[in-house]
PDB file of C-alpha atoms in Angstrom:
ATOM      1  CA  MET A 696     296.096  81.515 -44.871  1.00 83.00           C
ATOM      2  CA  LYS A 697     292.885  81.106 -44.155  1.00 92.00           C
ATOM      3  CA  THR A 698     290.324  83.745 -42.131  1.00 96.00           C
ATOM      4  CA  VAL A 699     287.365  82.607 -40.124  1.00 97.00           C
ATOM      5  CA  ILE A 700     284.812  85.140 -39.799  1.00 97.00           C
ATOM      6  CA  ASP A 701     283.113  84.261 -35.806  1.00 96.00           C
ATOM      7  CA  ALA A 702     279.597  84.556 -36.822  1.00 98.00           C
ATOM      8  CA  ALA A 703     276.880  82.973 -38.073  1.00 98.00           C
ATOM      9  CA  PHE A 704     275.644  83.686 -41.428  1.00 98.00           C
ATOM     10  CA  VAL A 705     272.337  82.863 -42.905  1.00 98.00           C
ATOM     11  CA  GLY A 706     271.412  83.764 -46.538  1.00 96.00           C
ATOM     12  CA  ASP A 707     269.841  82.784 -50.007  1.00 95.00           C
ATOM     13  CA  SER A 708     271.612  82.147 -53.474  1.00 93.00           C
ATOM     14  CA  HIS A 709     272.358  86.228 -52.701  1.00 95.00           C
ATOM     15  CA  GLY A 710     274.131  84.734 -50.004  1.00 95.00           C
ATOM     16  CA  THR A 711     275.887  82.255 -51.630  1.00 95.00           C
ATOM     17  CA  THR A 712     277.448  84.300 -54.247  1.00 94.00           C
ATOM     18  CA  ILE A 713     278.740  86.135 -50.929  1.00 96.00           C
ATOM     19  CA  GLN A 714     280.097  82.739 -49.455  1.00 96.00           C
ATOM     20  CA  VAL A 715     281.361  81.616 -52.381  1.00 95.00           C
ATOM     21  CA  ALA A 716     283.551  84.701 -53.400  1.00 96.00           C
ATOM     22  CA  GLY A 717     284.680  84.528 -49.412  1.00 96.00           C
ATOM     23  CA  GLU A 718     285.999  81.027 -50.330  1.00 96.00           C
ATOM     24  CA  ARG A 719     287.394  81.901 -53.563  1.00 96.00           C
ATOM     25  CA  ASN A 720     289.645  83.952 -50.995  1.00 96.00           C
ATOM     26  CA  GLU A 721     290.095  81.675 -48.286  1.00 96.00           C
ATOM     27  CA  ILE A 722     287.368  83.713 -46.124  1.00 97.00           C
ATOM     28  CA  VAL A 723     284.999  81.645 -44.543  1.00 97.00           C
ATOM     29  CA  PHE A 724     282.383  81.841 -41.782  1.00 98.00           C
ATOM     30  CA  GLN A 725     282.036  80.007 -38.607  1.00 97.00           C
ATOM     31  CA  CYS A 726     279.026  78.792 -39.428  1.00 97.00           C
ATOM     32  CA  PRO A 727     277.556  79.238 -42.800  1.00 97.00           C
ATOM     33  CA  ILE A 728     273.747  78.659 -42.867  1.00 97.00           C
ATOM     34  CA  THR A 729     272.725  78.835 -47.043  1.00 96.00           C
ATOM     35  CA  ALA A 730     269.778  77.605 -49.379  1.00 95.00           C
ATOM     36  CA  ALA A 731     267.770  78.472 -52.115  1.00 92.00           C
ATOM     37  CA  SER A 732     265.468  81.538 -51.213  1.00 91.00           C
ATOM     38  CA  ALA A 733     262.362  78.756 -52.044  1.00 90.00           C
ATOM     39  CA  MET A 734     263.149  77.151 -49.114  1.00 93.00           C
ATOM     40  CA  TYR A 735     262.138  79.806 -46.577  1.00 94.00           C
ATOM     41  CA  VAL A 736     259.620  80.871 -48.350  1.00 91.00           C
ATOM     42  CA  GLY A 737     256.172  79.765 -45.937  1.00 91.00           C
ATOM     43  CA  SER A 738     258.793  77.941 -43.237  1.00 95.00           C
ATOM     44  CA  THR A 739     259.369  78.194 -39.597  1.00 96.00           C
ATOM     45  CA  LEU A 740     262.188  77.990 -37.206  1.00 97.00           C
ATOM     46  CA  ALA A 741     261.155  75.788 -34.173  1.00 96.00           C
ATOM     47  CA  ASP A 742     263.018  75.183 -30.390  1.00 95.00           C
ATOM     48  CA  ASP A 743     261.943  72.186 -28.614  1.00 92.00           C
ATOM     49  CA  GLY A 744     262.904  74.089 -25.244  1.00 87.00           C
ATOM     50  CA  GLU A 745     265.852  71.903 -24.962  1.00 87.00           C
ATOM     51  CA  GLY A 746     268.327  73.182 -27.833  1.00 83.00           C
ATOM     52  CA  ASN A 747     266.928  71.230 -30.075  1.00 92.00           C
ATOM     53  CA  ILE A 748     265.826  73.523 -33.487  1.00 96.00           C
ATOM     54  CA  THR A 749     264.043  72.200 -36.437  1.00 96.00           C
ATOM     55  CA  PHE A 750     263.361  73.451 -39.746  1.00 97.00           C
ATOM     56  CA  GLU A 751     260.090  73.251 -40.494  1.00 96.00           C
ATOM     57  CA  MET A 752     258.762  73.361 -44.134  1.00 94.00           C
ATOM     58  CA  GLN A 753     255.132  73.960 -45.280  1.00 92.00           C
ATOM     59  CA  PRO A 754     253.680  70.390 -45.515  1.00 93.00           C
ATOM     60  CA  PHE A 755     252.808  70.457 -48.827  1.00 93.00           C
ATOM     61  CA  ARG A 756     256.625  71.119 -50.241  1.00 91.00           C
ATOM     62  CA  LEU A 757     257.711  67.651 -48.649  1.00 94.00           C
ATOM     63  CA  ASP A 758     254.290  65.493 -50.107  1.00 93.00           C
ATOM     64  CA  GLU A 759     255.943  63.176 -52.496  1.00 94.00           C
ATOM     65  CA  GLU A 760     253.007  62.410 -54.493  1.00 92.00           C
ATOM     66  CA  ARG A 761     252.567  66.126 -55.375  1.00 93.00           C
ATOM     67  CA  ASN A 762     256.948  66.997 -55.720  1.00 93.00           C
ATOM     68  CA  GLY A 763     258.008  63.793 -56.526  1.00 95.00           C
ATOM     69  CA  VAL A 764     259.970  61.261 -54.167  1.00 95.00           C
ATOM     70  CA  ALA A 765     263.516  62.848 -55.280  1.00 96.00           C
ATOM     71  CA  ARG A 766     262.741  66.693 -54.513  1.00 94.00           C
ATOM     72  CA  ALA A 767     260.813  65.761 -51.308  1.00 94.00           C
ATOM     73  CA  LYS A 768     263.131  63.664 -49.982  1.00 95.00           C
ATOM     74  CA  HIS A 769     265.891  66.574 -51.141  1.00 95.00           C
ATOM     75  CA  ARG A 770     264.343  69.340 -49.338  1.00 95.00           C
ATOM     76  CA  ALA A 771     263.512  67.092 -46.154  1.00 95.00           C
ATOM     77  CA  HIS A 772     267.296  66.580 -45.985  1.00 96.00           C
ATOM     78  CA  LYS A 773     268.426  70.167 -46.635  1.00 96.00           C
ATOM     79  CA  ALA A 774     265.657  71.372 -43.708  1.00 96.00           C
ATOM     80  CA  SER A 775     267.275  68.937 -41.295  1.00 96.00           C
ATOM     81  CA  GLN A 776     270.983  70.167 -42.044  1.00 96.00           C
ATOM     82  CA  LEU A 777     269.418  74.041 -41.533  1.00 97.00           C
ATOM     83  CA  GLY A 778     267.933  73.195 -38.334  1.00 97.00           C
ATOM     84  CA  THR A 779     271.176  71.707 -37.095  1.00 96.00           C
ATOM     85  CA  ALA A 780     273.241  74.709 -38.528  1.00 97.00           C
ATOM     86  CA  PHE A 781     271.116  76.881 -36.694  1.00 97.00           C
ATOM     87  CA  LYS A 782     271.800  74.594 -33.382  1.00 96.00           C
ATOM     88  CA  LYS A 783     275.436  75.413 -34.146  1.00 96.00           C
ATOM     89  CA  ALA A 784     275.265  78.610 -34.487  1.00 97.00           C
ATOM     90  CA  PHE A 785     273.116  79.419 -31.228  1.00 96.00           C
ATOM     91  CA  ASN A 786     274.792  77.150 -29.314  1.00 95.00           C
ATOM     92  CA  SER A 787     277.925  78.740 -30.089  1.00 96.00           C
ATOM     93  CA  ASN A 788     276.703  81.479 -29.204  1.00 96.00           C
ATOM     94  CA  LEU A 789     277.587  83.689 -32.380  1.00 97.00           C
ATOM     95  CA  PRO A 790     276.439  87.094 -33.798  1.00 97.00           C
ATOM     96  CA  VAL A 791     274.312  86.433 -37.116  1.00 98.00           C
ATOM     97  CA  TYR A 792     274.452  87.922 -40.108  1.00 98.00           C
ATOM     98  CA  SER A 793     271.332  87.621 -42.742  1.00 98.00           C
ATOM     99  CA  ASN A 794     270.266  88.617 -45.968  1.00 97.00           C
ATOM    100  CA  ILE A 795     267.275  86.494 -45.943  1.00 96.00           C
ATOM    101  CA  GLY A 796     264.191  88.438 -47.293  1.00 96.00           C
ATOM    102  CA  MET A 797     266.287  91.234 -47.799  1.00 96.00           C
ATOM    103  CA  THR A 798     266.197  91.327 -51.613  1.00 94.00           C
ATOM    104  CA  ALA A 799     262.295  92.825 -53.473  1.00 95.00           C
ATOM    105  CA  ARG A 800     262.822  90.849 -56.395  1.00 93.00           C
ATOM    106  CA  ASN A 801     260.656  88.108 -55.254  1.00 92.00           C
ATOM    107  CA  PHE A 802     258.087  90.283 -54.051  1.00 95.00           C
ATOM    108  CA  VAL A 803     258.078  92.738 -57.378  1.00 95.00           C
ATOM    109  CA  LEU A 804     257.577  89.324 -59.084  1.00 94.00           C
ATOM    110  CA  GLY A 805     254.585  88.469 -57.553  1.00 94.00           C
ATOM    111  CA  ILE A 806     252.926  91.726 -57.498  1.00 95.00           C
ATOM    112  CA  VAL A 807     254.017  91.712 -61.502  1.00 95.00           C
ATOM    113  CA  SER A 808     252.207  88.651 -61.913  1.00 95.00           C
ATOM    114  CA  ALA A 809     249.642  89.585 -59.993  1.00 94.00           C
ATOM    115  CA  ALA A 810     249.139  92.859 -61.719  1.00 95.00           C
ATOM    116  CA  ASN A 811     249.394  91.243 -65.060  1.00 94.00           C
ATOM    117  CA  ALA A 812     246.660  88.370 -64.436  1.00 96.00           C
ATOM    118  CA  ASN A 813     244.323  91.792 -63.605  1.00 94.00           C
ATOM    119  CA  GLY A 814     245.148  93.692 -66.526  1.00 95.00           C
ATOM    120  CA  GLN A 815     246.728  96.137 -64.559  1.00 95.00           C
ATOM    121  CA  ASP A 816     249.872  98.104 -65.675  1.00 96.00           C
ATOM    122  CA  PRO A 817     252.272  97.030 -62.437  1.00 95.00           C
ATOM    123  CA  ALA A 818     253.951 100.680 -62.764  1.00 96.00           C
ATOM    124  CA  ASN A 819     250.246 102.204 -61.785  1.00 96.00           C
ATOM    125  CA  ILE A 820     250.117 100.726 -58.493  1.00 96.00           C
ATOM    126  CA  SER A 821     250.556 103.177 -55.660  1.00 96.00           C
ATOM    127  CA  THR A 822     253.173 103.067 -52.741  1.00 96.00           C
ATOM    128  CA  LYS A 823     250.648 102.740 -50.597  1.00 96.00           C
ATOM    129  CA  ILE A 824     249.376  99.376 -51.802  1.00 96.00           C
ATOM    130  CA  ALA A 825     252.576  98.505 -52.757  1.00 97.00           C
ATOM    131  CA  ARG A 826     253.833  98.984 -49.003  1.00 97.00           C
ATOM    132  CA  ALA A 827     251.093  97.305 -47.535  1.00 97.00           C
ATOM    133  CA  ALA A 828     251.369  94.133 -50.047  1.00 97.00           C
ATOM    134  CA  ALA A 829     255.056  94.102 -48.657  1.00 97.00           C
ATOM    135  CA  GLU A 830     254.418  94.433 -44.662  1.00 97.00           C
ATOM    136  CA  ASP A 831     252.160  91.174 -45.914  1.00 97.00           C
ATOM    137  CA  PHE A 832     255.011  89.726 -47.504  1.00 96.00           C
ATOM    138  CA  PHE A 833     257.578  90.001 -45.307  1.00 97.00           C
ATOM    139  CA  SER A 834     255.850  88.862 -42.303  1.00 96.00           C
ATOM    140  CA  GLY A 835     257.136  85.206 -42.441  1.00 94.00           C
ATOM    141  CA  TYR A 836     260.513  86.734 -42.988  1.00 96.00           C
ATOM    142  CA  ALA A 837     260.452  88.638 -40.160  1.00 97.00           C
ATOM    143  CA  GLU A 838     259.608  85.763 -37.439  1.00 96.00           C
ATOM    144  CA  PHE A 839     262.968  84.330 -38.893  1.00 96.00           C
ATOM    145  CA  TYR A 840     264.731  87.147 -36.982  1.00 97.00           C
ATOM    146  CA  LYS A 841     262.510  87.739 -34.220  1.00 97.00           C
ATOM    147  CA  PHE A 842     263.674  83.785 -33.810  1.00 97.00           C
ATOM    148  CA  MET A 843     267.182  84.344 -34.261  1.00 97.00           C
ATOM    149  CA  GLN A 844     267.276  87.824 -32.331  1.00 97.00           C
ATOM    150  CA  ALA A 845     265.755  85.955 -28.981  1.00 96.00           C
ATOM    151  CA  ARG A 846     269.175  83.551 -29.428  1.00 96.00           C
ATOM    152  CA  ALA A 847     271.822  85.462 -30.766  1.00 97.00           C
ATOM    153  CA  PRO A 848     274.220  87.909 -29.009  1.00 96.00           C
ATOM    154  CA  ARG A 849     273.034  89.956 -31.786  1.00 97.00           C
ATOM    155  CA  VAL A 850     271.303  90.026 -35.755  1.00 98.00           C
ATOM    156  CA  THR A 851     272.482  92.056 -38.416  1.00 98.00           C
ATOM    157  CA  ALA A 852     270.668  92.015 -41.935  1.00 98.00           C
ATOM    158  CA  PHE A 853     271.997  93.479 -45.246  1.00 97.00           C
ATOM    159  CA  TYR A 854     270.438  94.135 -48.249  1.00 97.00           C
ATOM    160  CA  GLY A 855     270.533  92.297 -51.302  1.00 95.00           C
ATOM    161  CA  PRO A 856     271.702  93.840 -55.002  1.00 95.00           C
ATOM    162  CA  THR A 857     269.176  96.080 -56.115  1.00 93.00           C
ATOM    163  CA  ARG A 858     268.334  95.374 -60.013  1.00 91.00           C
ATOM    164  CA  PHE A 859     265.045  96.620 -60.891  1.00 92.00           C
ATOM    165  CA  ASP A 860     262.797  97.613 -63.891  1.00 93.00           C
ATOM    166  CA  PRO A 861     262.936 101.439 -63.281  1.00 95.00           C
ATOM    167  CA  ALA A 862     259.318 101.588 -64.439  1.00 96.00           C
ATOM    168  CA  LEU A 863     258.783  99.383 -61.031  1.00 96.00           C
ATOM    169  CA  ARG A 864     261.582 101.303 -58.587  1.00 97.00           C
ATOM    170  CA  HIS A 865     258.668 102.196 -56.254  1.00 97.00           C
ATOM    171  CA  ILE A 866     257.464  98.890 -55.535  1.00 97.00           C
ATOM    172  CA  TRP A 867     261.303  97.578 -55.321  1.00 97.00           C
ATOM    173  CA  MET A 868     261.722 100.861 -52.562  1.00 97.00           C
ATOM    174  CA  ALA A 869     258.640 100.050 -50.751  1.00 98.00           C
ATOM    175  CA  TYR A 870     259.494  96.590 -49.996  1.00 98.00           C
ATOM    176  CA  ASP A 871     263.144  97.863 -48.641  1.00 98.00           C
ATOM    177  CA  ASP A 872     261.503 100.530 -46.926  1.00 98.00           C
ATOM    178  CA  VAL A 873     259.375  97.942 -45.029  1.00 98.00           C
ATOM    179  CA  VAL A 874     262.377  95.653 -44.097  1.00 98.00           C
ATOM    180  CA  ARG A 875     263.904  98.598 -42.752  1.00 98.00           C
ATOM    181  CA  ASP A 876     261.422 100.190 -40.556  1.00 98.00           C
ATOM    182  CA  THR A 877     260.342  96.301 -39.676  1.00 98.00           C
ATOM    183  CA  LEU A 878     263.591  95.308 -38.397  1.00 98.00           C
ATOM    184  CA  LYS A 879     264.527  98.529 -36.786  1.00 97.00           C
ATOM    185  CA  GLY A 880     261.503  97.542 -34.522  1.00 97.00           C
ATOM    186  CA  LEU A 881     262.588  93.732 -33.632  1.00 97.00           C
ATOM    187  CA  GLY A 882     266.187  95.588 -32.977  1.00 96.00           C
ATOM    188  CA  VAL A 883     268.029  93.970 -35.547  1.00 98.00           C
ATOM    189  CA  ALA A 884     270.552  96.289 -37.178  1.00 97.00           C
ATOM    190  CA  LEU A 885     271.142  96.911 -40.652  1.00 97.00           C
ATOM    191  CA  ILE A 886     273.776  97.083 -43.173  1.00 97.00           C
ATOM    192  CA  ASP A 887     272.905  99.232 -45.923  1.00 97.00           C
ATOM    193  CA  LEU A 888     275.603  99.279 -48.925  1.00 97.00           C
ATOM    194  CA  ARG A 889     273.008 100.290 -51.809  1.00 97.00           C
ATOM    195  CA  ALA A 890     274.413 103.897 -52.206  1.00 97.00           C
ATOM    196  CA  GLU A 891     277.744 102.292 -52.600  1.00 97.00           C
ATOM    197  CA  PHE A 892     276.808  99.187 -54.921  1.00 97.00           C
ATOM    198  CA  GLY A 893     274.143 101.544 -56.968  1.00 96.00           C
ATOM    199  CA  ASP A 894     273.750 104.559 -58.954  1.00 96.00           C
ATOM    200  CA  GLU A 895     271.520 107.930 -58.199  1.00 96.00           C
ATOM    201  CA  GLN A 896     268.789 105.484 -57.914  1.00 96.00           C
ATOM    202  CA  LEU A 897     270.098 102.416 -56.256  1.00 95.00           C
ATOM    203  CA  GLN A 898     270.433 100.629 -59.510  1.00 95.00           C
ATOM    204  CA  LEU A 899     273.534  98.084 -59.231  1.00 95.00           C
ATOM    205  CA  GLN A 900     276.282  99.673 -61.084  1.00 94.00           C
ATOM    206  CA  PRO A 901     277.631  96.856 -63.742  1.00 91.00           C
ATOM    207  CA  GLN A 902     281.014  96.526 -62.190  1.00 93.00           C
ATOM    208  CA  PHE A 903     278.810  94.950 -59.304  1.00 94.00           C
ATOM    209  CA  GLY A 904     276.641  92.657 -61.868  1.00 91.00           C
ATOM    210  CA  ARG A 905     277.250  88.852 -62.634  1.00 86.00           C
ATOM    211  CA  GLU A 906     278.615  88.076 -65.965  1.00 77.00           C
ATOM    212  CA  PRO A 907     276.811  88.080 -68.300  1.00 69.00           C
ATOM    213  CA  PHE A 908     275.019  90.780 -66.870  1.00 62.00           C
ATOM    214  CA  ASP A 909     271.604  90.158 -68.211  1.00 63.00           C
ATOM    215  CA  ASP A 910     271.608  87.462 -65.381  1.00 68.00           C
ATOM    216  CA  GLY A 911     268.995  89.975 -63.893  1.00 74.00           C
ATOM    217  CA  VAL A 912     269.703  89.203 -60.205  1.00 84.00           C
ATOM    218  CA  HIS A 913     272.923  88.010 -58.912  1.00 91.00           C
ATOM    219  CA  ALA A 914     275.579  90.067 -58.290  1.00 94.00           C
ATOM    220  CA  ASN A 915     279.242  89.461 -58.571  1.00 94.00           C
ATOM    221  CA  ASP A 916     282.351  88.370 -56.507  1.00 95.00           C
ATOM    222  CA  ALA A 917     283.648  91.934 -55.954  1.00 96.00           C
ATOM    223  CA  TRP A 918     280.104  92.685 -54.461  1.00 97.00           C
ATOM    224  CA  GLY A 919     280.169  89.407 -52.085  1.00 97.00           C
ATOM    225  CA  LEU A 920     283.726  90.797 -50.909  1.00 97.00           C
ATOM    226  CA  ARG A 921     283.253  94.125 -50.347  1.00 97.00           C
ATOM    227  CA  ILE A 922     279.892  92.755 -47.950  1.00 97.00           C
ATOM    228  CA  LEU A 923     282.568  90.526 -46.146  1.00 97.00           C
ATOM    229  CA  GLU A 924     284.743  93.396 -45.505  1.00 97.00           C
ATOM    230  CA  VAL A 925     281.988  95.497 -43.971  1.00 97.00           C
ATOM    231  CA  ILE A 926     281.020  92.257 -41.777  1.00 98.00           C
ATOM    232  CA  GLN A 927     284.545  92.055 -40.739  1.00 97.00           C
ATOM    233  CA  GLN A 928     284.497  95.434 -39.800  1.00 97.00           C
ATOM    234  CA  ASP A 929     281.423  95.429 -38.100  1.00 97.00           C
ATOM    235  CA  ILE A 930     282.395  93.025 -35.934  1.00 96.00           C
ATOM    236  CA  ALA A 931     285.709  94.645 -35.269  1.00 95.00           C
ATOM    237  CA  GLU A 932     283.892  97.472 -33.807  1.00 94.00           C
ATOM    238  CA  LYS A 933     281.164  95.514 -32.293  1.00 89.00           C
ATOM    239  CA  SER A 934     283.819  93.480 -30.397  1.00 87.00           C
ATOM    240  CA  ALA A 935     285.771  96.935 -29.459  1.00 87.00           C
ATOM    241  CA  GLU A 936     282.667  97.974 -27.594  1.00 83.00           C
ATOM    242  CA  THR A 937     282.473  95.209 -25.303  1.00 73.00           C
ATOM    243  CA  GLU A 938     286.131  94.700 -24.156  1.00 68.00           C
ATOM    244  CA  PRO A 939     286.427  95.555 -20.909  1.00 64.00           C
ATOM    245  CA  GLN A 940     288.753  98.921 -20.342  1.00 59.00           C
ATOM    246  CA  GLU A 941     291.680  99.250 -18.757  1.00 59.00           C
ATOM    247  CA  ALA A 942     291.598 100.931 -15.294  1.00 53.00           C
TER     248      ALA A 942
END
């Protein structure tokens, strides 16, 4: 028998890992909203005041000359689908669980590329500088959370899998700390299972890595199912808190 989780689920490729793991075990969200992480970069959500939500991408990403007709049309279609899905989630008054922007990998890759281009060793970047850069990088994702927080009964975020070069751990952790502090300031709850999935350094343990483990990015079904389990527990606990008490 299929289990339907009464929540909206907003995710990138790590979110898709969770979604697929759930589907394989007949667990689905009432309103899944997933897309490649690139879809969210530089994009915004907008509300016309009448309940219509649009997912707006940067114009250059929809430029047919620059990106090719097929890719531009695919992105426009996906953006339309995302807007419709967000509208459904908000109209249904569903709690939101999201991993958007919750994995430091893209941030760290950008830091490494910039440092290498300048002839610097990225491992020598200070935590202070990394944190300042992370605040700027996460600001776009923070707007997504502000938008959702204003329209959903509650929003909860959870970290993606931690798979980093040990020499760059301080940069990864600086990003994670900025995420935590930013979302706390917005009133967004946080599920942090990094210690459960990771070793002493929070590095993802091999049993949670997708095979082959040198994928370097994604976790596996065991990771996804544990996230689902905790989300279900969280929903049950929140529901119990809001149920009227007997006289």
